[in-house]
Amino acid sequence: MGLHPLEFSECYLDSPVFREKIKSHEAELDKTNRFIKELYKDGKNLINATKQLVLAQRKFAQSLGEFQFEYIGDAKTDDERCIGECGAVPTYSWMRNITETLMKPLEKFRKEQLGSAKAERKKYEKETEKYYSSLEKLLNMSAKKKEPQLQEADSQVETIRQHFQEESLDYVCKLQEIQERKKFDCVEPMLAFFQTVFTFYHQGFELANDFNHYKKALQINIQNTRSRFEGTRVEVFELMKRIREVPQEYKQTSPISSEGYLYVQEKRPPPFGSSWVKRYCTFVKEQKILHMVTFDHRSGGKMGETESVTLKSCVRKTTDMLDRRFCLDIEITDRPGTVLTVQSLSEDDHKFWIHAMGGKEPVIDAQLDDVGLSFVKNAINAIETRGINDQGLYRVVGVSSKVQKLLSLMIGKTCGSPESRSQAIHCLVHKLPEKNRLVLGLLLKHLATVAAHSKLNLMTVANLGVVFGPTLMRPQEDTVAAIMDLKFQNIVVEILIEQHEKLVPLTTVTSITSNIVPQSCNLRKACLKPTAKRTAETFLQCWQWDFEDIALSDILGNILDIL
């Protein structure tokens, strides 16, 4: 097995395995550099030390014979095999013009190509240190700082991250280019040297004639390798360009597993508290197993032991509970009662891990009481009294659509027909708590009344479904899947409005609403857009009810968000 190819997409993941591949390429170039330096030294000794001519010749021949080029990939081509064995060609006693034909070209390659690789390596290591240092500084920043400061810090780290990834792409491209270039830049001087030796000797004609088949084959191998290098180089640069333009499309992902860096909180015995250790984690989705290996580039790139745990649940950790951002609480199956707290690298990375592990938002208990029911009743009365015929009623912008996993139970494969959909929705509605079901019936009756006046207000059942779909079917988290399922949210709400009398009996709604005493009071506009979460009871205590100065299109949507 030769050197592993360095994929450009791995530059963005920057995994320990990728770092090991880079180290292998760097070690190979260091080996080539040492070989050329040693060969150069031996060649000078051969020229200058005439008294030790035989010994120097043997040492030089031995250096050529023992060296073989490593290759990229699982197998060698015929050209690479021939080129790799070129050092095994026997050398002869007199080596005239060795300096011009062999030593100077090899030394030039060593200084220009391998020297530039060393410079790129230092630059890459410098950018690596700069990026991870800034990242740790960002993650250690308190979440209680002002939002502008946090946004500025995020922006700075993102800029450094992009620069680091660009340097990584350039360095990977440089490494592989030199690995391929050395096959002909190092071997061509040897071929020229052999040709000089053959023409010098008196028996050169016979010797060259015997060697002619190998010389021609080597010339063809070198030309083939050079041609493939030029063609591959163009393709590699095109790939690097495409990845640099849209890196997110080329990041290595797998439907089976997810991987990346996480900082794991490790608790220590008193009075030491706890510490955060960076680990490279791989989550196998089917088995729900999280593999964690300690890895720090500053420790010489050494990988620690792998620890594996089985995931039971994953919940986003709020900043109120911990003075760090982007954190998750992971409950472990094989350690009952143990909760592992981990920190992702950014907001996007946070969402990535939540989705990969099937994470959920923290559960916040919310109770619907008589006060909330009365609140909705008064809002509906105000709308139906003053604006039932207003065009575009409830047609307000700014309602975000979110994913709703429970939709799969309503309109999945078992709900292919209208009858089966209605039955499924009917079952789910009657599983709601009593008061929630009553409020739903009250709202649906109102929306059906709005739709009945659609000739004047233009708010059909379909339009109401567009408005109230994202509100009534609010998901637990924002994902692309929520955007794709938006149409299903609207369909469910349309069915609820059209069949409200069947889904929630009218007598039940009427009986509960008749017990609510209308109140004449005022409600300031500010209560509909609170800056903190408050119950409906708090609203009633703090504000008087009055809907006269509030836009009709704002009332119910904001009320439902509050409840």
XYZ file of C-alpha atoms in Angstrom, residues 325-547:
223
model
C -22.534 28.227 23.634
C -23.292 25.383 21.212
C -23.640 22.710 23.924
C -25.541 19.406 23.984
C -26.463 17.008 26.791
C -26.025 13.361 25.797
C -27.603 10.638 27.930
C -25.686 7.363 27.746
C -27.411 3.971 27.697
C -24.553 1.931 29.129
C -24.077 4.414 32.008
C -27.510 4.918 33.617
C -27.903 8.395 35.041
C -24.776 9.696 33.296
C -25.125 12.810 31.140
C -22.236 13.787 28.880
C -22.009 17.496 28.021
C -20.318 18.306 24.691
C -19.685 21.546 22.820
C -19.745 21.889 19.023
C -17.591 24.353 17.107
C -20.210 26.749 15.724
C -23.944 27.349 15.323
C -24.029 25.401 12.031
C -22.026 22.590 13.590
C -24.449 22.647 16.536
C -27.422 22.125 14.218
C -25.487 19.418 12.363
C -24.924 17.340 15.519
C -28.502 17.851 16.764
C -29.822 16.543 13.451
C -27.326 13.672 13.268
C -28.066 12.444 16.808
C -31.818 13.027 16.581
C -31.545 15.706 19.238
C -34.445 17.630 20.710
C -35.061 21.036 22.210
C -35.329 21.322 26.006
C -38.820 20.451 27.192
C -40.600 23.465 28.622
C -43.867 22.753 30.351
C -46.677 25.014 29.208
C -50.170 24.857 30.735
C -53.272 26.263 29.103
C -55.744 27.597 31.691
C -59.130 29.362 31.675
C -57.426 32.724 31.410
C -55.746 31.755 28.148
C -59.018 30.397 26.799
C -60.760 33.672 27.698
C -57.981 35.601 26.044
C -58.472 33.767 22.714
C -62.268 34.203 22.971
C -62.029 37.989 23.324
C -59.557 38.211 20.437
C -61.875 36.241 18.145
C -64.886 38.361 19.160
C -63.014 41.541 18.276
C -61.981 40.213 14.855
C -65.405 38.870 13.898
C -67.096 42.092 15.037
C -64.828 44.572 13.306
C -62.977 42.942 10.446
C -64.521 39.719 9.194
C -64.849 41.242 5.699
C -61.394 42.843 5.542
C -59.486 41.706 2.484
C -56.396 39.646 3.242
C -57.343 38.977 6.861
C -54.441 37.128 8.554
C -52.320 37.554 5.438
C -49.278 38.645 7.402
C -45.650 38.033 6.463
C -42.836 36.895 8.686
C -44.198 33.536 9.919
C -41.331 31.017 9.689
C -42.035 27.425 8.636
C -40.476 24.747 10.786
C -40.190 20.994 10.673
C -42.968 18.930 12.261
C -42.055 15.288 12.710
C -45.533 14.372 13.896
C -46.851 15.107 10.400
C -45.552 11.735 9.264
C -48.114 10.097 11.561
C -50.956 12.122 9.983
C -50.269 12.131 6.272
C -47.741 9.380 5.809
C -48.129 6.238 3.758
C -51.206 5.209 5.768
C -53.034 8.444 4.683
C -53.121 8.176 0.903
C -56.923 8.864 0.651
C -59.027 11.826 2.025
C -61.010 9.454 4.258
C -57.945 7.919 5.861
C -56.391 11.372 6.351
C -59.521 12.606 8.130
C -59.607 9.540 10.357
C -55.963 9.882 11.285
C -56.302 13.588 12.093
C -59.501 12.871 14.063
C -57.640 10.356 16.249
C -54.774 12.740 16.916
C -57.064 15.671 17.746
C -58.867 13.616 20.387
C -55.535 12.722 21.984
C -54.976 16.401 22.808
C -55.521 17.613 26.391
C -59.116 18.742 26.921
C -58.455 22.473 27.071
C -56.121 22.400 24.118
C -58.756 20.555 22.119
C -61.392 23.116 23.117
C -59.220 26.042 22.036
C -58.537 24.266 18.746
C -62.261 23.822 18.172
C -62.908 27.452 19.024
C -60.256 28.595 16.577
C -61.416 26.264 13.788
C -65.017 27.438 14.138
C -63.788 31.018 13.824
C -61.632 30.250 10.769
C -64.553 28.471 9.124
C -66.584 31.651 9.676
C -63.807 33.682 8.052
C -63.740 31.304 5.067
C -67.529 31.591 4.707
C -67.030 35.295 3.882
C -64.226 34.628 1.390
C -66.061 36.347 -1.455
C -65.509 39.668 0.327
C -62.396 39.114 2.448
C -60.703 36.821 -0.156
C -59.536 34.506 2.621
C -60.371 31.014 1.380
C -59.649 27.813 3.290
C -56.444 27.417 1.262
C -55.288 30.959 2.144
C -56.023 30.366 5.826
C -54.058 27.119 5.636
C -51.033 29.031 4.314
C -51.266 31.523 7.197
C -52.026 29.175 10.093
C -50.116 26.086 8.902
C -46.726 27.160 10.296
C -48.391 28.478 13.488
C -50.525 25.474 14.420
C -47.966 22.910 13.237
C -44.886 24.417 14.831
C -41.918 21.973 14.766
C -39.272 21.496 17.425
C -36.356 22.755 15.339
C -35.536 24.569 12.089
C -34.337 22.245 9.319
C -34.478 21.917 5.558
C -37.012 19.141 6.052
C -39.399 21.721 7.564
C -39.241 23.761 4.371
C -39.970 20.666 2.297
C -42.931 19.740 4.545
C -44.526 23.185 4.451
C -47.158 22.061 1.967
C -48.226 19.239 4.294
C -48.744 21.677 7.172
C -51.116 23.702 5.024
C -53.041 20.597 3.951
C -53.594 19.482 7.552
C -54.900 22.918 8.555
C -57.222 22.967 5.535
C -58.675 19.601 6.595
C -59.118 20.848 10.159
C -61.027 23.941 8.985
C -63.203 22.117 6.440
C -64.143 19.309 8.838
C -64.115 21.169 12.142
C -67.656 20.109 13.045
C -66.665 16.460 12.728
C -63.238 16.727 14.310
C -64.356 18.896 17.275
C -68.130 18.715 17.929
C -69.815 22.104 17.813
C -71.786 21.431 21.012
C -68.578 20.978 22.983
C -67.136 24.256 21.743
C -70.394 26.114 22.351
C -70.705 24.816 25.886
C -67.235 25.921 26.868
C -67.462 29.323 25.217
C -70.840 30.077 26.808
C -69.204 29.856 30.220
C -66.693 32.557 29.367
C -67.789 35.988 30.499
C -66.857 38.699 28.016
C -64.717 41.399 29.535
C -64.440 45.016 28.499
C -60.874 45.972 29.066
C -57.833 47.278 27.227
C -54.754 45.533 25.947
C -51.760 47.553 24.885
C -50.143 46.687 21.590
C -46.844 45.846 23.250
C -48.255 42.755 24.951
C -48.554 40.952 21.636
C -44.790 41.091 21.084
C -43.248 40.428 24.515
C -39.514 40.352 25.005
C -39.723 37.446 27.459
C -41.981 34.448 27.875
C -45.067 35.165 29.986
C -48.244 33.236 30.718
C -51.663 34.460 29.673
C -52.457 35.159 33.300
C -49.528 37.563 33.533
C -50.829 39.417 30.493
C -54.226 39.866 32.097
C -52.686 41.193 35.297
C -50.326 43.616 33.580
C -52.401 44.992 30.716
C -55.975 46.031 30.122
C -57.764 44.550 27.148
C -58.565 46.734 24.201
C -58.202 45.752 20.560
